[in-house]
PDB file of C-alpha atoms in Angstrom:
ATOM      1  CA  MET A 585     112.173  76.797 122.098  1.00 40.00           C
ATOM      2  CA  PHE A 586     108.984  78.610 122.991  1.00 40.00           C
ATOM      3  CA  ALA A 587     107.775  81.590 120.994  1.00 41.00           C
ATOM      4  CA  SER A 588     107.523  84.821 122.956  1.00 38.00           C
ATOM      5  CA  ALA A 589     104.100  85.862 121.708  1.00 39.00           C
ATOM      6  CA  THR A 590     101.242  86.102 124.174  1.00 39.00           C
ATOM      7  CA  ALA A 591      97.578  86.682 123.522  1.00 41.00           C
ATOM      8  CA  THR A 592      95.024  88.735 125.407  1.00 39.00           C
ATOM      9  CA  PRO A 593      91.341  89.027 124.475  1.00 41.00           C
ATOM     10  CA  LYS A 594      90.013  92.228 122.933  1.00 38.00           C
ATOM     11  CA  GLU A 595      86.717  93.285 121.369  1.00 39.00           C
ATOM     12  CA  SER A 596      86.379  95.514 118.361  1.00 36.00           C
ATOM     13  CA  GLY A 597      83.531  97.316 116.661  1.00 35.00           C
ATOM     14  CA  SER A 598      79.808  97.116 117.096  1.00 33.00           C
ATOM     15  CA  MET A 599      79.760  93.486 115.942  1.00 33.00           C
ATOM     16  CA  ARG A 600      81.949  92.520 118.930  1.00 32.00           C
ATOM     17  CA  HIS A 601      84.305  90.309 116.942  1.00 37.00           C
ATOM     18  CA  ARG A 602      86.597  88.336 119.206  1.00 42.00           C
ATOM     19  CA  SER A 603      90.227  89.167 118.466  1.00 41.00           C
ATOM     20  CA  PHE A 604      93.608  88.810 120.136  1.00 40.00           C
ATOM     21  CA  THR A 605      96.793  90.835 120.170  1.00 37.00           C
ATOM     22  CA  ALA A 606      99.967  88.786 119.961  1.00 37.00           C
ATOM     23  CA  GLY A 607     103.365  89.964 121.158  1.00 37.00           C
ATOM     24  CA  THR A 608     103.954  91.432 117.700  1.00 37.00           C
ATOM     25  CA  GLY A 609     100.855  93.607 117.975  1.00 36.00           C
ATOM     26  CA  GLN A 610      99.075  91.657 115.216  1.00 39.00           C
ATOM     27  CA  ARG A 611      95.311  91.279 115.608  1.00 35.00           C
ATOM     28  CA  LEU A 612      93.998  87.774 115.142  1.00 39.00           C
ATOM     29  CA  PRO A 613      90.203  87.831 114.541  1.00 39.00           C
ATOM     30  CA  ALA A 614      88.069  84.725 114.914  1.00 40.00           C
ATOM     31  CA  ARG A 615      86.655  84.942 111.422  1.00 38.00           C
ATOM     32  CA  GLY A 616      84.740  81.686 111.789  1.00 39.00           C
ATOM     33  CA  LEU A 617      82.448  83.192 114.447  1.00 38.00           C
ATOM     34  CA  THR A 618      78.905  83.621 113.157  1.00 37.00           C
ATOM     35  CA  ARG A 619      76.870  86.742 113.897  1.00 34.00           C
ATOM     36  CA  ALA A 620      74.466  84.707 116.007  1.00 36.00           C
ATOM     37  CA  ALA A 621      77.329  83.364 118.094  1.00 36.00           C
ATOM     38  CA  GLN A 622      78.869  86.825 118.370  1.00 36.00           C
ATOM     39  CA  ARG A 623      75.676  88.212 119.874  1.00 34.00           C
ATOM     40  CA  ARG A 624      74.801  85.235 122.055  1.00 37.00           C
ATOM     41  CA  PRO A 625      75.406  85.951 125.762  1.00 37.00           C
ATOM     42  CA  CYS A 626      77.617  83.242 127.271  1.00 40.00           C
ATOM     43  CA  ARG A 627      77.823  82.996 131.020  1.00 44.00           C
ATOM     44  CA  VAL A 628      79.028  80.369 133.440  1.00 44.00           C
ATOM     45  CA  ASP A 629      76.127  78.437 134.951  1.00 48.00           C
ATOM     46  CA  ALA A 630      76.517  79.624 138.557  1.00 46.00           C
ATOM     47  CA  THR A 631      74.113  76.976 139.870  1.00 47.00           C
ATOM     48  CA  ALA A 632      76.055  74.188 138.167  1.00 47.00           C
ATOM     49  CA  ALA A 633      79.359  75.584 139.375  1.00 49.00           C
ATOM     50  CA  ALA A 634      78.090  75.768 142.944  1.00 47.00           C
ATOM     51  CA  ALA A 635      76.745  72.215 142.734  1.00 48.00           C
ATOM     52  CA  THR A 636      80.096  70.832 141.612  1.00 48.00           C
ATOM     53  CA  GLY A 637      82.052  72.934 144.095  1.00 55.00           C
ATOM     54  CA  ALA A 638      84.372  74.091 141.307  1.00 55.00           C
ATOM     55  CA  ALA A 639      85.343  77.699 140.675  1.00 65.00           C
ATOM     56  CA  PRO A 640      84.994  78.670 136.994  1.00 77.00           C
ATOM     57  CA  LEU A 641      88.270  78.618 135.082  1.00 86.00           C
ATOM     58  CA  THR A 642      89.816  81.915 134.062  1.00 90.00           C
ATOM     59  CA  LYS A 643      91.907  80.229 131.392  1.00 94.00           C
ATOM     60  CA  ARG A 644      90.744  79.866 127.803  1.00 97.00           C
ATOM     61  CA  LEU A 645      90.195  76.385 126.396  1.00 97.00           C
ATOM     62  CA  GLY A 646      90.963  75.512 122.786  1.00 97.00           C
ATOM     63  CA  PHE A 647      89.972  72.275 121.026  1.00 96.00           C
ATOM     64  CA  ILE A 648      91.936  71.272 117.935  1.00 96.00           C
ATOM     65  CA  GLY A 649      89.677  68.817 116.170  1.00 93.00           C
ATOM     66  CA  PRO A 650      86.013  69.455 117.103  1.00 89.00           C
ATOM     67  CA  GLY A 651      84.875  65.836 116.877  1.00 88.00           C
ATOM     68  CA  SER A 652      82.377  64.007 119.065  1.00 84.00           C
ATOM     69  CA  MET A 653      84.783  63.584 122.005  1.00 84.00           C
ATOM     70  CA  ALA A 654      85.774  67.257 121.922  1.00 90.00           C
ATOM     71  CA  GLU A 655      82.109  68.257 121.755  1.00 90.00           C
ATOM     72  CA  ALA A 656      81.268  65.996 124.702  1.00 85.00           C
ATOM     73  CA  LEU A 657      84.055  67.519 126.793  1.00 90.00           C
ATOM     74  CA  ALA A 658      83.311  71.121 125.808  1.00 92.00           C
ATOM     75  CA  ARG A 659      79.567  70.821 126.350  1.00 89.00           C
ATOM     76  CA  GLY A 660      80.143  69.041 129.640  1.00 87.00           C
ATOM     77  CA  PHE A 661      82.549  71.702 130.927  1.00 90.00           C
ATOM     78  CA  VAL A 662      80.168  74.507 129.924  1.00 92.00           C
ATOM     79  CA  SER A 663      76.985  72.874 131.223  1.00 88.00           C
ATOM     80  CA  ARG A 664      78.591  72.107 134.591  1.00 85.00           C
ATOM     81  CA  GLY A 665      79.907  75.641 135.044  1.00 90.00           C
ATOM     82  CA  VAL A 666      83.605  74.832 134.636  1.00 91.00           C
ATOM     83  CA  VAL A 667      84.086  77.513 132.004  1.00 93.00           C
ATOM     84  CA  ALA A 668      81.973  80.066 130.148  1.00 94.00           C
ATOM     85  CA  ALA A 669      81.063  79.088 126.591  1.00 95.00           C
ATOM     86  CA  ASP A 670      82.786  82.129 125.116  1.00 93.00           C
ATOM     87  CA  MET A 671      86.014  81.050 126.822  1.00 96.00           C
ATOM     88  CA  VAL A 672      85.996  77.930 124.631  1.00 96.00           C
ATOM     89  CA  GLY A 673      87.351  77.793 121.073  1.00 96.00           C
ATOM     90  CA  CYS A 674      87.758  75.210 118.340  1.00 95.00           C
ATOM     91  CA  SER A 675      89.523  74.762 115.022  1.00 94.00           C
ATOM     92  CA  GLY A 676      90.582  72.115 112.561  1.00 83.00           C
ATOM     93  CA  SER A 677      87.288  71.001 111.011  1.00 75.00           C
ATOM     94  CA  LYS A 678      86.676  70.694 107.284  1.00 71.00           C
ATOM     95  CA  SER A 679      83.273  69.055 107.708  1.00 70.00           C
ATOM     96  CA  GLY A 680      81.320  71.862 109.356  1.00 79.00           C
ATOM     97  CA  ARG A 681      81.765  70.533 112.905  1.00 85.00           C
ATOM     98  CA  ASN A 682      82.807  74.016 114.032  1.00 87.00           C
ATOM     99  CA  ARG A 683      79.158  75.032 113.755  1.00 88.00           C
ATOM    100  CA  VAL A 684      78.286  72.524 116.488  1.00 89.00           C
ATOM    101  CA  PHE A 685      80.562  74.437 118.872  1.00 92.00           C
ATOM    102  CA  GLU A 686      79.147  77.781 117.793  1.00 92.00           C
ATOM    103  CA  GLU A 687      75.652  76.541 118.637  1.00 92.00           C
ATOM    104  CA  PHE A 688      76.471  76.573 122.360  1.00 92.00           C
ATOM    105  CA  GLY A 689      78.407  79.846 122.247  1.00 94.00           C
ATOM    106  CA  ALA A 690      81.989  78.721 121.602  1.00 95.00           C
ATOM    107  CA  VAL A 691      84.297  80.541 119.192  1.00 94.00           C
ATOM    108  CA  ALA A 692      85.380  78.911 115.933  1.00 93.00           C
ATOM    109  CA  TYR A 693      88.787  79.863 114.502  1.00 94.00           C
ATOM    110  CA  ASP A 694      89.956  79.621 110.923  1.00 91.00           C
ATOM    111  CA  SER A 695      93.311  78.065 111.792  1.00 94.00           C
ATOM    112  CA  ASN A 696      94.941  76.019 114.530  1.00 96.00           C
ATOM    113  CA  LEU A 697      97.580  78.719 115.017  1.00 96.00           C
ATOM    114  CA  GLU A 698      94.912  81.343 115.718  1.00 96.00           C
ATOM    115  CA  LEU A 699      93.298  79.037 118.228  1.00 97.00           C
ATOM    116  CA  VAL A 700      96.590  78.439 120.063  1.00 97.00           C
ATOM    117  CA  GLU A 701      97.330  82.173 120.178  1.00 97.00           C
ATOM    118  CA  ALA A 702      93.927  82.720 121.767  1.00 97.00           C
ATOM    119  CA  SER A 703      93.984  79.836 124.263  1.00 97.00           C
ATOM    120  CA  ASP A 704      95.803  78.692 127.380  1.00 97.00           C
ATOM    121  CA  ILE A 705      94.774  75.032 127.575  1.00 98.00           C
ATOM    122  CA  ILE A 706      94.944  73.203 124.248  1.00 98.00           C
ATOM    123  CA  PHE A 707      92.950  69.998 123.876  1.00 97.00           C
ATOM    124  CA  VAL A 708      94.337  67.872 121.048  1.00 97.00           C
ATOM    125  CA  SER A 709      91.366  65.786 119.962  1.00 94.00           C
ATOM    126  CA  VAL A 710      92.243  64.823 116.404  1.00 94.00           C
ATOM    127  CA  LYS A 711      92.656  61.266 115.144  1.00 91.00           C
ATOM    128  CA  PRO A 712      95.841  59.650 116.502  1.00 88.00           C
ATOM    129  CA  TYR A 713      97.550  59.632 113.095  1.00 91.00           C
ATOM    130  CA  ASN A 714      97.109  63.429 112.825  1.00 94.00           C
ATOM    131  CA  VAL A 715      98.468  64.365 116.262  1.00 95.00           C
ATOM    132  CA  VAL A 716     102.112  64.823 115.250  1.00 96.00           C
ATOM    133  CA  LYS A 717     101.207  66.915 112.206  1.00 97.00           C
ATOM    134  CA  VAL A 718      98.966  69.206 114.267  1.00 97.00           C
ATOM    135  CA  LEU A 719     101.477  69.711 117.083  1.00 98.00           C
ATOM    136  CA  GLU A 720     104.313  70.428 114.662  1.00 97.00           C
ATOM    137  CA  GLU A 721     102.072  72.987 112.970  1.00 97.00           C
ATOM    138  CA  VAL A 722     101.304  74.914 116.171  1.00 97.00           C
ATOM    139  CA  ARG A 723     104.692  74.467 117.841  1.00 97.00           C
ATOM    140  CA  PRO A 724     105.924  77.978 116.854  1.00 96.00           C
ATOM    141  CA  ALA A 725     102.964  79.513 118.726  1.00 96.00           C
ATOM    142  CA  LEU A 726     103.384  77.558 121.961  1.00 97.00           C
ATOM    143  CA  THR A 727     104.578  79.477 125.009  1.00 96.00           C
ATOM    144  CA  PRO A 728     105.250  78.545 128.653  1.00 95.00           C
ATOM    145  CA  ARG A 729     101.654  79.479 129.530  1.00 96.00           C
ATOM    146  CA  HIS A 730     100.226  76.710 127.358  1.00 97.00           C
ATOM    147  CA  THR A 731      99.235  73.287 128.619  1.00 98.00           C
ATOM    148  CA  ILE A 732      98.653  70.581 126.019  1.00 98.00           C
ATOM    149  CA  VAL A 733      95.957  68.057 126.941  1.00 98.00           C
ATOM    150  CA  SER A 734      95.917  65.134 124.532  1.00 96.00           C
ATOM    151  CA  VAL A 735      92.874  62.871 124.399  1.00 93.00           C
ATOM    152  CA  ALA A 736      94.167  60.934 121.384  1.00 88.00           C
ATOM    153  CA  ALA A 737      94.163  57.211 122.126  1.00 82.00           C
ATOM    154  CA  GLY A 738      97.488  55.442 121.927  1.00 83.00           C
ATOM    155  CA  VAL A 739      99.730  58.470 121.307  1.00 90.00           C
ATOM    156  CA  PRO A 740     102.496  58.359 123.955  1.00 93.00           C
ATOM    157  CA  ILE A 741     103.959  61.331 125.771  1.00 95.00           C
ATOM    158  CA  SER A 742     107.311  60.834 124.034  1.00 95.00           C
ATOM    159  CA  THR A 743     105.626  61.392 120.660  1.00 95.00           C
ATOM    160  CA  LEU A 744     103.754  64.442 121.935  1.00 97.00           C
ATOM    161  CA  LEU A 745     106.966  66.025 123.226  1.00 97.00           C
ATOM    162  CA  ARG A 746     108.898  65.332 120.037  1.00 97.00           C
ATOM    163  CA  ALA A 747     106.210  67.130 118.059  1.00 97.00           C
ATOM    164  CA  ALA A 748     105.434  69.995 120.464  1.00 97.00           C
ATOM    165  CA  GLY A 749     108.882  70.492 121.993  1.00 96.00           C
ATOM    166  CA  PRO A 750     110.607  68.997 125.056  1.00 95.00           C
ATOM    167  CA  ASP A 751     109.753  71.970 127.279  1.00 95.00           C
ATOM    168  CA  THR A 752     106.010  71.729 126.651  1.00 97.00           C
ATOM    169  CA  ARG A 753     103.540  71.072 129.453  1.00 98.00           C
ATOM    170  CA  VAL A 754     101.777  67.863 128.396  1.00 98.00           C
ATOM    171  CA  VAL A 755      98.953  65.976 130.064  1.00 98.00           C
ATOM    172  CA  ARG A 756      97.738  62.806 128.400  1.00 97.00           C
ATOM    173  CA  VAL A 757      94.106  61.969 129.244  1.00 96.00           C
ATOM    174  CA  MET A 758      91.894  59.014 128.422  1.00 94.00           C
ATOM    175  CA  PRO A 759      88.282  60.198 128.862  1.00 93.00           C
ATOM    176  CA  ASN A 760      85.025  58.680 127.699  1.00 91.00           C
ATOM    177  CA  THR A 761      81.834  60.010 126.132  1.00 85.00           C
ATOM    178  CA  PRO A 762      79.618  60.022 129.276  1.00 89.00           C
ATOM    179  CA  CYS A 763      81.297  63.352 130.093  1.00 81.00           C
ATOM    180  CA  LEU A 764      78.441  64.794 128.017  1.00 76.00           C
ATOM    181  CA  VAL A 765      76.079  63.989 130.890  1.00 83.00           C
ATOM    182  CA  GLY A 766      78.544  64.874 133.631  1.00 81.00           C
ATOM    183  CA  GLU A 767      79.662  61.301 134.320  1.00 92.00           C
ATOM    184  CA  VAL A 768      83.089  60.912 132.723  1.00 93.00           C
ATOM    185  CA  ALA A 769      85.425  58.127 133.801  1.00 97.00           C
ATOM    186  CA  ALA A 770      88.954  59.232 132.925  1.00 97.00           C
ATOM    187  CA  ALA A 771      92.619  58.851 133.795  1.00 98.00           C
ATOM    188  CA  MET A 772      95.659  61.048 133.163  1.00 98.00           C
ATOM    189  CA  CYS A 773      99.440  61.066 133.275  1.00 97.00           C
ATOM    190  CA  LEU A 774     101.878  63.986 133.092  1.00 98.00           C
ATOM    191  CA  GLY A 775     104.805  64.637 130.778  1.00 96.00           C
ATOM    192  CA  GLY A 776     107.348  67.277 129.819  1.00 95.00           C
ATOM    193  CA  ARG A 777     107.176  70.399 132.002  1.00 96.00           C
ATOM    194  CA  ALA A 778     103.721  69.545 133.366  1.00 97.00           C
ATOM    195  CA  ASP A 779     103.654  69.739 137.147  1.00 96.00           C
ATOM    196  CA  GLU A 780     101.268  69.504 140.072  1.00 96.00           C
ATOM    197  CA  SER A 781      99.512  72.718 139.052  1.00 95.00           C
ATOM    198  CA  ASP A 782      98.683  71.229 135.636  1.00 97.00           C
ATOM    199  CA  GLU A 783      97.488  68.031 137.287  1.00 97.00           C
ATOM    200  CA  ALA A 784      95.267  70.020 139.657  1.00 95.00           C
ATOM    201  CA  MET A 785      93.852  72.107 136.794  1.00 94.00           C
ATOM    202  CA  VAL A 786      92.984  69.070 134.685  1.00 97.00           C
ATOM    203  CA  ARG A 787      91.567  67.300 137.731  1.00 96.00           C
ATOM    204  CA  ALA A 788      89.332  70.288 138.510  1.00 92.00           C
ATOM    205  CA  MET A 789      87.937  70.245 134.975  1.00 94.00           C
ATOM    206  CA  PHE A 790      87.235  66.543 134.808  1.00 94.00           C
ATOM    207  CA  GLU A 791      85.960  66.118 138.364  1.00 92.00           C
ATOM    208  CA  ALA A 792      83.261  68.649 137.529  1.00 87.00           C
ATOM    209  CA  VAL A 793      81.988  66.193 134.924  1.00 88.00           C
ATOM    210  CA  GLY A 794      82.750  62.873 136.623  1.00 93.00           C
ATOM    211  CA  LYS A 795      85.859  61.119 137.955  1.00 96.00           C
ATOM    212  CA  ILE A 796      89.526  61.173 136.939  1.00 98.00           C
ATOM    213  CA  PHE A 797      92.496  59.263 138.292  1.00 98.00           C
ATOM    214  CA  THR A 798      96.246  59.813 137.919  1.00 98.00           C
ATOM    215  CA  VAL A 799      98.053  56.714 136.652  1.00 97.00           C
ATOM    216  CA  THR A 800     101.344  55.832 135.009  1.00 95.00           C
ATOM    217  CA  GLU A 801     101.493  56.014 131.233  1.00 94.00           C
ATOM    218  CA  VAL A 802     101.928  52.240 131.043  1.00 91.00           C
ATOM    219  CA  GLN A 803      98.524  51.858 132.701  1.00 95.00           C
ATOM    220  CA  LEU A 804      96.700  54.106 130.224  1.00 93.00           C
ATOM    221  CA  SER A 805      96.219  51.284 127.729  1.00 91.00           C
ATOM    222  CA  ALA A 806      94.338  49.322 130.382  1.00 94.00           C
ATOM    223  CA  VAL A 807      92.297  52.437 131.165  1.00 95.00           C
ATOM    224  CA  THR A 808      91.361  52.584 127.492  1.00 92.00           C
ATOM    225  CA  GLY A 809      90.147  48.999 127.612  1.00 95.00           C
ATOM    226  CA  VAL A 810      88.042  49.483 130.759  1.00 98.00           C
ATOM    227  CA  SER A 811      86.551  52.983 130.634  1.00 97.00           C
ATOM    228  CA  GLY A 812      87.577  54.455 127.283  1.00 92.00           C
ATOM    229  CA  SER A 813      85.874  51.713 125.282  1.00 95.00           C
ATOM    230  CA  GLY A 814      83.617  50.621 128.153  1.00 97.00           C
ATOM    231  CA  PRO A 815      80.546  52.712 127.262  1.00 96.00           C
ATOM    232  CA  ALA A 816      80.154  50.708 124.039  1.00 97.00           C
ATOM    233  CA  TYR A 817      80.106  47.472 126.040  1.00 98.00           C
ATOM    234  CA  ILE A 818      77.469  48.825 128.421  1.00 98.00           C
ATOM    235  CA  PHE A 819      75.318  50.157 125.582  1.00 98.00           C
ATOM    236  CA  MET A 820      75.343  46.635 124.159  1.00 98.00           C
ATOM    237  CA  VAL A 821      74.290  45.271 127.576  1.00 98.00           C
ATOM    238  CA  ILE A 822      71.384  47.727 127.747  1.00 98.00           C
ATOM    239  CA  GLU A 823      70.356  46.898 124.195  1.00 98.00           C
ATOM    240  CA  ALA A 824      70.494  43.152 124.877  1.00 98.00           C
ATOM    241  CA  MET A 825      68.511  43.459 128.118  1.00 98.00           C
ATOM    242  CA  ALA A 826      65.898  45.558 126.319  1.00 98.00           C
ATOM    243  CA  ASP A 827      65.683  42.973 123.533  1.00 98.00           C
ATOM    244  CA  GLY A 828      65.134  40.302 126.164  1.00 98.00           C
ATOM    245  CA  GLY A 829      62.379  42.377 127.709  1.00 98.00           C
ATOM    246  CA  VAL A 830      60.691  42.766 124.339  1.00 98.00           C
ATOM    247  CA  LYS A 831      60.897  39.005 123.735  1.00 98.00           C
ATOM    248  CA  ALA A 832      59.357  38.468 127.166  1.00 98.00           C
ATOM    249  CA  GLY A 833      56.425  40.734 126.248  1.00 98.00           C
ATOM    250  CA  LEU A 834      57.344  44.323 127.232  1.00 98.00           C
ATOM    251  CA  PRO A 835      56.939  47.332 124.934  1.00 98.00           C
ATOM    252  CA  ARG A 836      60.321  48.489 123.577  1.00 98.00           C
ATOM    253  CA  HIS A 837      60.333  51.880 125.290  1.00 98.00           C
ATOM    254  CA  ILE A 838      59.562  50.373 128.697  1.00 98.00           C
ATOM    255  CA  ALA A 839      62.115  47.581 128.328  1.00 98.00           C
ATOM    256  CA  GLN A 840      64.857  50.000 127.305  1.00 98.00           C
ATOM    257  CA  ALA A 841      64.083  52.459 130.101  1.00 98.00           C
ATOM    258  CA  LEU A 842      64.071  49.676 132.692  1.00 98.00           C
ATOM    259  CA  ALA A 843      67.371  48.292 131.404  1.00 98.00           C
ATOM    260  CA  ALA A 844      69.094  51.682 131.366  1.00 98.00           C
ATOM    261  CA  GLN A 845      67.812  52.628 134.831  1.00 98.00           C
ATOM    262  CA  THR A 846      68.903  49.241 136.182  1.00 98.00           C
ATOM    263  CA  VAL A 847      72.455  49.835 134.907  1.00 98.00           C
ATOM    264  CA  LEU A 848      72.462  53.350 136.381  1.00 98.00           C
ATOM    265  CA  GLY A 849      71.171  52.229 139.769  1.00 98.00           C
ATOM    266  CA  SER A 850      73.503  49.233 139.938  1.00 98.00           C
ATOM    267  CA  ALA A 851      76.522  51.425 139.178  1.00 97.00           C
ATOM    268  CA  LYS A 852      75.514  53.849 141.927  1.00 97.00           C
ATOM    269  CA  MET A 853      75.257  50.974 144.398  1.00 98.00           C
ATOM    270  CA  VAL A 854      78.824  49.888 143.604  1.00 98.00           C
ATOM    271  CA  LEU A 855      80.189  53.430 143.921  1.00 96.00           C
ATOM    272  CA  GLU A 856      78.197  54.528 146.955  1.00 97.00           C
ATOM    273  CA  THR A 857      78.251  51.376 149.088  1.00 97.00           C
ATOM    274  CA  GLY A 858      81.859  50.413 148.404  1.00 97.00           C
ATOM    275  CA  LYS A 859      80.811  46.766 148.390  1.00 97.00           C
ATOM    276  CA  HIS A 860      82.286  44.199 146.008  1.00 98.00           C
ATOM    277  CA  PRO A 861      80.053  43.666 142.946  1.00 97.00           C
ATOM    278  CA  GLY A 862      79.917  39.963 143.779  1.00 97.00           C
ATOM    279  CA  ALA A 863      78.474  40.730 147.214  1.00 98.00           C
ATOM    280  CA  LEU A 864      75.855  43.015 145.681  1.00 98.00           C
ATOM    281  CA  LYS A 865      74.979  40.293 143.158  1.00 97.00           C
ATOM    282  CA  ASP A 866      74.482  37.824 145.998  1.00 97.00           C
ATOM    283  CA  MET A 867      72.049  40.244 147.668  1.00 97.00           C
ATOM    284  CA  VAL A 868      69.754  39.860 144.639  1.00 97.00           C
ATOM    285  CA  THR A 869      70.272  36.133 144.144  1.00 97.00           C
ATOM    286  CA  SER A 870      68.004  34.031 146.366  1.00 96.00           C
ATOM    287  CA  PRO A 871      68.149  30.195 146.417  1.00 97.00           C
ATOM    288  CA  GLY A 872      66.170  28.630 143.589  1.00 97.00           C
ATOM    289  CA  GLY A 873      64.917  32.047 142.455  1.00 97.00           C
ATOM    290  CA  THR A 874      64.581  33.888 139.165  1.00 97.00           C
ATOM    291  CA  THR A 875      67.897  35.752 139.378  1.00 97.00           C
ATOM    292  CA  ILE A 876      70.074  32.676 139.850  1.00 98.00           C
ATOM    293  CA  ALA A 877      68.344  31.105 136.845  1.00 98.00           C
ATOM    294  CA  GLY A 878      69.335  34.117 134.750  1.00 98.00           C
ATOM    295  CA  VAL A 879      72.849  34.235 136.200  1.00 98.00           C
ATOM    296  CA  HIS A 880      73.283  30.565 135.333  1.00 98.00           C
ATOM    297  CA  GLU A 881      72.484  31.309 131.677  1.00 98.00           C
ATOM    298  CA  LEU A 882      74.982  34.165 131.625  1.00 98.00           C
ATOM    299  CA  GLU A 883      77.659  31.909 133.097  1.00 98.00           C
ATOM    300  CA  LYS A 884      76.926  29.220 130.505  1.00 98.00           C
ATOM    301  CA  ALA A 885      77.309  31.860 127.765  1.00 98.00           C
ATOM    302  CA  GLY A 886      80.700  32.918 129.121  1.00 98.00           C
ATOM    303  CA  LEU A 887      79.715  36.472 130.023  1.00 97.00           C
ATOM    304  CA  ARG A 888      82.652  37.134 132.356  1.00 97.00           C
ATOM    305  CA  ALA A 889      85.223  35.816 129.894  1.00 98.00           C
ATOM    306  CA  ALA A 890      83.651  37.822 127.055  1.00 98.00           C
ATOM    307  CA  PHE A 891      83.939  41.073 129.010  1.00 98.00           C
ATOM    308  CA  MET A 892      87.464  40.304 130.161  1.00 98.00           C
ATOM    309  CA  ASN A 893      88.504  39.459 126.597  1.00 98.00           C
ATOM    310  CA  ALA A 894      86.954  42.696 125.308  1.00 98.00           C
ATOM    311  CA  VAL A 895      88.872  44.786 127.836  1.00 98.00           C
ATOM    312  CA  VAL A 896      92.148  43.030 127.062  1.00 98.00           C
ATOM    313  CA  ALA A 897      91.606  43.290 123.281  1.00 97.00           C
ATOM    314  CA  ALA A 898      90.909  47.030 123.492  1.00 94.00           C
ATOM    315  CA  SER A 899      93.901  47.501 125.804  1.00 93.00           C
ATOM    316  CA  ASN A 900      96.169  45.622 123.401  1.00 92.00           C
ATOM    317  CA  ARG A 901      94.915  47.698 120.486  1.00 89.00           C
ATOM    318  CA  ALA A 902      95.639  50.901 122.414  1.00 84.00           C
ATOM    319  CA  HIS A 903      99.166  49.619 123.032  1.00 84.00           C
ATOM    320  CA  GLU A 904      99.563  48.835 119.322  1.00 85.00           C
ATOM    321  CA  LEU A 905      98.462  52.353 118.389  1.00 76.00           C
ATOM    322  CA  ALA A 906     101.152  53.738 120.713  1.00 76.00           C
ATOM    323  CA  GLY A 907     103.782  51.991 118.594  1.00 72.00           C
ATOM    324  CA  PRO A 908     107.206  50.752 119.727  1.00 65.00           C
TER     325      PRO A 908
END
C-alpha cells in the first residue's frame, strides 16, 4: 500500500537550504548539499531545450546510486535542457560520488528515503544485487505520484514490483553511456501501474539525449547485448583502427581522431540514409581496390562472427542476471 505523504519544495533561511514538507509536516533538509551548490544558480538551458524540441520537466528527478551511468544520464538531461540541475537529486553513495552531482548543481541527500520524499521520478541505478534491498527500504515512502525507472541490468519487472509494491509505476530501461554526449541508444518496457503517460514521460527524457524504443521485457536482454554493452565493442574498434594507423605510420592523435570520426560519420550514414549497411559498404568497395583488401582480412579473421558472438554472450549474461 502506498504511503500518504507528499513532498513539496521549500526554501529556508539565508543559506537557502533545500527542504521538503511531508504529509506529516516534517521538514526534510538536504544536509548533503554543499554551500557552493546551495548558492550556484541552476537553470534549464533554454537553447538546448529549444534545439531538442522538448519542454523542460516540472517533475523532480532522483537518482539512487550516483554511479557512472546515473551521472551520464543526469548530466545529459541537464545539458540538453530536459530538467534544471536543481531539480535533480542523488543519494546512496559511500564513496563520495555525491560530490560529482553537486558539481553540476544537483542536490545530494543523506538518505534514500529523503530523496524519494523529494522526488517524483526515481531512477534506480545501483548494482543489480542491491536493487531489491534499496526498493524495500524506500517502499514506505512511495506514493501514487512516483514513477520508478530502473536502469539495473538483468533485474526483471516482477522483482521490482515484489520489492516496491504491486501498485508501483515501474519502467525498466536499458540505456548506454553515450547519453553523456546526447546520443543514448536505449529501450524500455512498462510494468505495474505504469501507463502511456509514464511511457511518454520517459520517452521525452531519453529522446532529448538520443533514441529510445519500447520493447517487450523478453527483448531487453538482446537490447543489452546490442546497445547496452555495444559502446565497449565500438571503443575497441576505434582503438584497433588507431593502432593500425600508428603501425602504418600515422601519429597516435591523428590516427585516433580519424578512426573515431570515421565511426561517427559511418553511423550517421546508416541512420540518415536508411540504407542497409551492406549496401553502404559496397559503395566504398571498388574492384581490386584497397577497401576490399582490408575487408578480406576482416572476413578471414572472423569479424562478423566475433561481433555476433559478443552480442549473444552479453545477451545471455543479461538473461542469467535476471534469474529464473
